[in-house]
Amino acid sequence: MPDLDSVVREIAEEMAQRPDRGAVADYIPELAHVDPNQFGIAVIDADGRVISGGDSETPFSIQSVSKVFTLTLALGMAGDRLWKRVGREPSGNPFNSIVQLERERGVPRNPFINAGAIAVTDVILSGHEPREALGEILRFMQFLAQDPSITIDERVAASEKRTGFRNTALANYMKSFGVIENPVDYTLGVYFHHCAIAMTCRQLATAGRFLAHNGRNPSTGHNVVSAERARRINAIMLTCGHYDGSGEFAYRVGLPGKSGVGGAILAVAPGKASIAVWSPGLDAAGNSHLGRVALERLTQRMGWSVFGA
Ligand code: DON
């Protein structure tokens, strides 16, 4: 078995030097300023050992990676009733696509495309004030990452709110079918803010540990969800976590993973490790280019793919 420390070190060295860096997201103006020459990785093994490299302590906008955690919270609140509001099939379309919504009567394909994540946020919001719902999501992230210093980048949230015409369209369209219960402005406000949570690779990998260990953080002993629920969230990450790039990610990396347009990917090697990588340049499907390459190297070298060595 290759030594994880040297594998991570070699990956960080290779990624720092590669010329192909992808393109930063510019539809959220605040993200367009981020330097694409950054790369970070943090791997936390079953014993809680953190192996990190590159810019692993630099905070970034977690964006759609937050959808894994809002899905976890919403399942805790609504249980299987959540699946009346959102499906769990891959969409085969870009993350912000609107076309399927009409044919499927306002019920989004899965909780990770924007429409689905907005519907999930709406479930968390129901019965609360937007501020309370957002506080709940932020505290959940702080609890999972074991770090109360995690905050929301208000400039990113405001930047997305100013330019979020597509998400506004998606939310209004779902509202017309009764899939959104709360005022559209409220639901979108909470959604934009949870996408704007800022975290480092180390914090994100810590937050994802329960998914790698049957719903439980093995270091703190906290049971976050049942083993069955963790397994199912991982299944949705594998099939839908990279939108219309999910097949390619499964083929190359072979792990459940969730990407965000800030350039982060959270990946789960069941029983072995929770992994966060970050590099702001994206590929055509809106997923971190070097993040994916780095994970491909890691799973190949360590034999960690869920599909076999
Ligand atoms: O709603 C949006 O467009 C962003 N807040 C999140 C999209 C995203 O991260 C897609 N992921 N790769």
Short mmCIF file of C-alpha atoms and ligand atoms in Angstrom, two decimals:
data_model
loop_
_atom_site.label_atom_id
_atom_site.label_comp_id
_atom_site.label_asym_id
_atom_site.label_seq_id
_atom_site.Cartn_x
_atom_site.Cartn_y
_atom_site.Cartn_z
CA MET A 1 0.00 0.00 0.00
CA PRO A 2 1.55 3.35 -0.98
CA ASP A 3 2.17 5.84 1.78
CA LEU A 4 -0.70 8.36 1.98
CA ASP A 5 1.57 11.20 3.12
CA SER A 6 3.81 10.93 0.08
CA VAL A 7 0.87 10.47 -2.31
CA VAL A 8 -0.76 13.68 -1.01
CA ARG A 9 2.55 15.55 -1.15
CA GLU A 10 3.16 14.46 -4.74
CA ILE A 11 -0.36 15.42 -5.79
CA ALA A 12 0.01 18.90 -4.25
CA GLU A 13 3.34 19.37 -6.03
CA GLU A 14 1.96 18.25 -9.38
CA MET A 15 -1.16 20.42 -9.12
CA ALA A 16 0.86 23.51 -8.19
CA GLN A 17 2.79 23.17 -11.45
CA ARG A 18 0.15 22.18 -13.98
CA PRO A 19 -0.63 24.81 -16.59
CA ASP A 20 -4.21 23.60 -17.23
CA ARG A 21 -6.20 25.30 -14.49
CA GLY A 22 -9.74 25.63 -15.91
CA ALA A 23 -11.71 28.87 -15.72
CA VAL A 24 -13.06 30.52 -12.56
CA ALA A 25 -16.83 30.97 -12.32
CA ASP A 26 -17.68 34.48 -13.41
CA TYR A 27 -21.48 34.44 -13.31
CA ILE A 28 -21.11 35.25 -9.60
CA PRO A 29 -18.94 38.41 -9.92
CA GLU A 30 -17.32 38.02 -6.51
CA LEU A 31 -15.98 34.56 -7.47
CA ALA A 32 -14.42 35.93 -10.68
CA HIS A 33 -11.70 37.65 -8.57
CA VAL A 34 -10.37 34.44 -7.03
CA ASP A 35 -6.81 33.53 -8.07
CA PRO A 36 -6.94 30.30 -10.17
CA ASN A 37 -3.36 29.41 -9.23
CA GLN A 38 -4.45 27.91 -5.93
CA PHE A 39 -4.83 24.27 -5.01
CA GLY A 40 -5.51 22.68 -1.65
CA ILE A 41 -6.14 19.15 -0.40
CA ALA A 42 -6.99 17.64 2.99
CA VAL A 43 -7.50 13.92 3.59
CA ILE A 44 -8.70 12.69 6.99
CA ASP A 45 -8.30 8.97 7.55
CA ALA A 46 -10.37 6.70 9.81
CA ASP A 47 -8.11 7.44 12.78
CA GLY A 48 -8.64 11.17 12.40
CA ARG A 49 -5.18 11.84 11.01
CA VAL A 50 -5.19 14.90 8.72
CA ILE A 51 -2.89 14.73 5.71
CA SER A 52 -2.91 18.00 3.82
CA GLY A 53 -1.08 19.83 1.09
CA GLY A 54 -1.06 23.07 -0.89
CA ASP A 55 -3.51 25.80 0.14
CA SER A 56 -5.40 23.57 2.55
CA GLU A 57 -5.87 26.36 5.12
CA THR A 58 -7.22 28.99 2.70
CA PRO A 59 -10.98 29.58 2.98
CA PHE A 60 -13.09 29.38 -0.18
CA SER A 61 -16.76 29.65 -1.04
CA ILE A 62 -18.22 26.14 -0.63
CA GLN A 63 -21.14 26.92 -2.97
CA SER A 64 -22.92 23.70 -4.04
CA VAL A 65 -20.98 21.52 -1.62
CA SER A 66 -23.33 23.05 0.99
CA LYS A 67 -26.15 21.10 -0.69
CA VAL A 68 -24.90 17.85 0.87
CA PHE A 69 -25.37 19.35 4.32
CA THR A 70 -28.73 21.01 3.63
CA LEU A 71 -29.94 17.66 2.26
CA THR A 72 -28.78 15.99 5.49
CA LEU A 73 -30.58 18.60 7.60
CA ALA A 74 -33.78 18.49 5.54
CA LEU A 75 -33.90 14.67 5.75
CA GLY A 76 -33.58 15.04 9.51
CA MET A 77 -36.55 17.41 9.54
CA ALA A 78 -38.86 15.86 6.95
CA GLY A 79 -37.64 12.25 6.62
CA ASP A 80 -38.85 10.46 3.51
CA ARG A 81 -41.53 13.12 2.95
CA LEU A 82 -38.71 15.15 1.42
CA TRP A 83 -38.89 12.91 -1.66
CA LYS A 84 -42.32 14.33 -2.52
CA ARG A 85 -40.60 17.66 -3.16
CA VAL A 86 -37.52 16.50 -5.01
CA GLY A 87 -36.44 13.38 -6.93
CA ARG A 88 -33.22 11.41 -6.79
CA GLU A 89 -32.34 10.72 -10.40
CA PRO A 90 -29.40 12.24 -12.27
CA SER A 91 -30.57 15.10 -14.46
CA GLY A 92 -28.12 14.81 -17.37
CA ASN A 93 -28.39 18.60 -17.61
CA PRO A 94 -26.33 21.56 -16.35
CA PHE A 95 -26.73 22.53 -12.69
CA ASN A 96 -28.85 25.58 -13.46
CA SER A 97 -30.99 24.09 -16.23
CA ILE A 98 -34.70 24.88 -16.34
CA VAL A 99 -35.95 22.55 -19.13
CA GLN A 100 -36.89 19.46 -17.10
CA LEU A 101 -38.94 21.43 -14.61
CA GLU A 102 -41.86 22.02 -16.94
CA ARG A 103 -42.17 18.41 -18.06
CA GLU A 104 -41.88 17.16 -14.49
CA ARG A 105 -44.39 19.64 -13.04
CA GLY A 106 -41.99 21.69 -10.97
CA VAL A 107 -40.45 18.75 -9.09
CA PRO A 108 -36.66 18.92 -9.56
CA ARG A 109 -34.76 15.78 -10.56
CA ASN A 110 -32.46 15.66 -7.54
CA PRO A 111 -31.39 17.69 -4.48
CA PHE A 112 -28.05 18.80 -5.99
CA ILE A 113 -29.10 20.68 -9.12
CA ASN A 114 -29.96 24.27 -8.24
CA ALA A 115 -33.73 23.79 -8.47
CA GLY A 116 -33.57 20.75 -6.17
CA ALA A 117 -31.33 22.47 -3.65
CA ILE A 118 -33.65 25.49 -3.56
CA ALA A 119 -36.60 23.12 -2.85
CA VAL A 120 -34.54 21.50 -0.04
CA THR A 121 -33.74 24.93 1.45
CA ASP A 122 -37.45 25.73 1.35
CA VAL A 123 -38.16 22.61 3.46
CA ILE A 124 -35.59 23.75 6.06
CA LEU A 125 -37.09 27.25 6.06
CA SER A 126 -40.72 26.22 6.63
CA GLY A 127 -41.87 27.12 10.14
CA HIS A 128 -38.87 29.40 10.73
CA GLU A 129 -37.73 32.93 10.06
CA PRO A 130 -35.05 33.07 7.34
CA ARG A 131 -32.48 34.20 9.92
CA GLU A 132 -33.25 31.20 12.16
CA ALA A 133 -33.07 28.73 9.26
CA LEU A 134 -29.74 30.15 8.12
CA GLY A 135 -28.42 30.07 11.69
CA GLU A 136 -29.43 26.42 11.90
CA ILE A 137 -27.50 25.57 8.71
CA LEU A 138 -24.41 27.53 9.78
CA ARG A 139 -24.40 25.97 13.26
CA PHE A 140 -24.70 22.51 11.68
CA MET A 141 -21.60 23.21 9.58
CA GLN A 142 -19.70 24.53 12.61
CA PHE A 143 -20.70 21.47 14.62
CA LEU A 144 -19.69 19.01 11.89
CA ALA A 145 -16.41 20.80 11.20
CA GLN A 146 -15.77 21.19 14.95
CA ASP A 147 -15.07 24.85 14.37
CA PRO A 148 -17.31 27.72 15.58
CA SER A 149 -15.27 30.26 13.60
CA ILE A 150 -16.82 29.24 10.25
CA THR A 151 -18.78 32.15 8.74
CA ILE A 152 -20.73 33.26 5.70
CA ASP A 153 -19.02 35.51 3.17
CA GLU A 154 -21.64 38.25 2.93
CA ARG A 155 -20.01 39.76 -0.16
CA VAL A 156 -20.39 36.50 -2.08
CA ALA A 157 -24.01 36.14 -0.93
CA ALA A 158 -24.82 39.72 -1.98
CA SER A 159 -23.00 39.27 -5.29
CA GLU A 160 -25.04 36.18 -6.10
CA LYS A 161 -28.29 37.79 -5.00
CA ARG A 162 -27.65 40.72 -7.35
CA THR A 163 -27.05 38.45 -10.35
CA GLY A 164 -29.12 35.37 -9.49
CA PHE A 165 -31.68 35.78 -12.26
CA ARG A 166 -31.69 32.09 -13.19
CA ASN A 167 -32.18 30.88 -9.65
CA THR A 168 -34.97 33.43 -9.24
CA ALA A 169 -36.58 32.03 -12.38
CA LEU A 170 -36.23 28.45 -11.14
CA ALA A 171 -37.71 29.31 -7.74
CA ASN A 172 -40.65 31.25 -9.20
CA TYR A 173 -41.34 28.46 -11.65
CA MET A 174 -41.41 25.85 -8.86
CA LYS A 175 -43.59 28.18 -6.80
CA SER A 176 -46.17 28.17 -9.63
CA PHE A 177 -46.51 24.39 -9.09
CA GLY A 178 -46.71 24.76 -5.30
CA VAL A 179 -43.30 23.09 -4.80
CA ILE A 180 -41.99 26.15 -2.88
CA GLU A 181 -43.97 26.96 0.29
CA ASN A 182 -42.31 30.15 1.49
CA PRO A 183 -41.96 33.56 -0.17
CA VAL A 184 -39.46 33.08 -3.02
CA ASP A 185 -37.28 35.93 -1.72
CA TYR A 186 -36.93 34.27 1.67
CA THR A 187 -36.05 30.85 0.28
CA LEU A 188 -33.51 32.32 -2.15
CA GLY A 189 -32.01 34.51 0.57
CA VAL A 190 -31.28 31.44 2.71
CA TYR A 191 -30.04 29.49 -0.33
CA PHE A 192 -27.60 32.21 -1.49
CA HIS A 193 -26.24 32.55 2.04
CA HIS A 194 -25.65 28.85 2.65
CA CYS A 195 -23.84 28.64 -0.71
CA ALA A 196 -21.64 31.54 0.51
CA ILE A 197 -20.35 29.71 3.60
CA ALA A 198 -16.54 29.95 3.57
CA MET A 199 -14.43 26.96 4.65
CA THR A 200 -10.95 25.50 4.24
CA CYS A 201 -10.15 22.03 2.88
CA ARG A 202 -9.42 20.84 6.40
CA GLN A 203 -12.76 22.11 7.73
CA LEU A 204 -14.71 20.65 4.81
CA ALA A 205 -13.05 17.24 5.08
CA THR A 206 -13.79 17.23 8.82
CA ALA A 207 -17.44 18.10 8.17
CA GLY A 208 -17.77 15.19 5.73
CA ARG A 209 -16.35 12.51 8.02
CA PHE A 210 -19.76 11.15 9.07
CA LEU A 211 -20.42 10.18 5.45
CA ALA A 212 -17.26 8.07 5.32
CA HIS A 213 -18.03 6.23 8.56
CA ASN A 214 -21.63 5.02 8.52
CA GLY A 215 -23.14 8.27 9.75
CA ARG A 216 -20.80 8.71 12.71
CA ASN A 217 -17.74 10.85 13.32
CA PRO A 218 -15.31 8.25 14.70
CA SER A 219 -13.25 10.85 16.59
CA THR A 220 -16.03 12.67 18.43
CA GLY A 221 -18.41 9.68 18.57
CA HIS A 222 -21.25 11.91 17.34
CA ASN A 223 -23.92 9.97 15.47
CA VAL A 224 -24.97 12.49 12.83
CA VAL A 225 -27.30 10.24 10.81
CA SER A 226 -28.05 6.50 10.64
CA ALA A 227 -25.74 4.27 8.60
CA GLU A 228 -28.57 3.75 6.11
CA ARG A 229 -29.01 7.48 5.59
CA ALA A 230 -25.28 8.07 5.15
CA ARG A 231 -25.17 5.30 2.55
CA ARG A 232 -28.08 6.87 0.67
CA ILE A 233 -26.65 10.39 0.73
CA ASN A 234 -23.42 8.91 -0.67
CA ALA A 235 -25.43 7.21 -3.43
CA ILE A 236 -26.97 10.53 -4.46
CA MET A 237 -23.53 12.17 -4.37
CA LEU A 238 -22.19 9.49 -6.68
CA THR A 239 -25.03 9.70 -9.19
CA CYS A 240 -25.83 13.43 -9.07
CA GLY A 241 -22.99 15.23 -7.25
CA HIS A 242 -21.30 16.50 -10.41
CA TYR A 243 -24.43 17.23 -12.49
CA ASP A 244 -23.92 16.20 -16.11
CA GLY A 245 -20.30 15.43 -15.23
CA SER A 246 -21.33 12.74 -12.70
CA GLY A 247 -20.70 9.81 -15.04
CA GLU A 248 -17.23 11.05 -15.90
CA PHE A 249 -16.41 11.65 -12.22
CA ALA A 250 -17.53 8.10 -11.31
CA TYR A 251 -15.48 6.73 -14.21
CA ARG A 252 -12.32 8.63 -13.33
CA VAL A 253 -12.48 8.96 -9.53
CA GLY A 254 -14.97 6.29 -8.44
CA LEU A 255 -16.08 7.94 -5.20
CA PRO A 256 -19.22 9.75 -4.07
CA GLY A 257 -18.38 13.43 -4.46
CA LYS A 258 -19.99 16.85 -4.46
CA SER A 259 -18.60 19.84 -6.30
CA GLY A 260 -19.20 23.57 -6.03
CA VAL A 261 -18.51 26.46 -8.42
CA GLY A 262 -16.09 27.91 -5.87
CA GLY A 263 -13.83 25.02 -6.98
CA ALA A 264 -14.27 22.66 -4.04
CA ILE A 265 -15.03 18.95 -4.14
CA LEU A 266 -15.89 16.86 -1.09
CA ALA A 267 -15.28 13.17 -1.74
CA VAL A 268 -16.02 10.18 0.45
CA ALA A 269 -14.00 6.94 0.54
CA PRO A 270 -16.28 4.76 2.70
CA GLY A 271 -14.51 3.32 5.73
CA LYS A 272 -11.27 4.97 4.68
CA ALA A 273 -11.29 8.74 4.43
CA SER A 274 -13.07 12.03 3.95
CA ILE A 275 -11.34 14.19 1.36
CA ALA A 276 -11.67 17.86 0.39
CA VAL A 277 -9.88 19.36 -2.58
CA TRP A 278 -10.08 22.91 -3.86
CA SER A 279 -8.89 24.64 -7.00
CA PRO A 280 -10.99 27.52 -8.37
CA GLY A 281 -10.69 26.80 -12.11
CA LEU A 282 -13.66 24.84 -13.46
CA ASP A 283 -14.28 22.51 -16.40
CA ALA A 284 -17.14 22.89 -18.87
CA ALA A 285 -19.65 21.25 -16.50
CA GLY A 286 -18.80 23.72 -13.69
CA ASN A 287 -16.74 21.26 -11.62
CA SER A 288 -13.19 21.94 -10.37
CA HIS A 289 -10.77 20.82 -13.06
CA LEU A 290 -7.66 20.21 -10.94
CA GLY A 291 -9.82 19.05 -8.02
CA ARG A 292 -11.02 16.19 -10.18
CA VAL A 293 -7.55 15.41 -11.54
CA ALA A 294 -6.16 15.35 -7.97
CA LEU A 295 -8.88 12.97 -6.78
CA GLU A 296 -8.28 10.73 -9.78
CA ARG A 297 -4.61 10.48 -8.81
CA LEU A 298 -5.46 9.85 -5.16
CA THR A 299 -7.97 7.04 -5.73
CA GLN A 300 -5.76 5.41 -8.35
CA ARG A 301 -2.67 5.41 -6.15
CA MET A 302 -4.52 4.36 -2.98
CA GLY A 303 -6.94 1.89 -4.62
CA TRP A 304 -9.86 3.69 -2.99
CA SER A 305 -12.48 3.60 -5.76
CA VAL A 306 -15.79 2.10 -4.55
CA PHE A 307 -15.76 0.03 -7.74
CA GLY A 308 -12.58 -1.88 -6.88
CA ALA A 309 -8.87 -1.39 -7.13
O1 DON B 1 -26.82 28.69 -7.28
C1 DON B 1 -25.72 28.79 -7.81
O2 DON B 1 -25.57 28.92 -9.02
C2 DON B 1 -24.51 28.68 -6.90
N1 DON B 1 -24.78 29.28 -5.63
C3 DON B 1 -24.12 27.26 -6.67
C4 DON B 1 -23.89 26.48 -7.94
C5 DON B 1 -22.80 25.48 -7.84
O3 DON B 1 -21.96 25.52 -6.98
C6 DON B 1 -22.71 24.49 -8.95
N2 DON B 1 -21.60 23.60 -8.74
N3 DON B 1 -20.68 23.22 -9.33
#
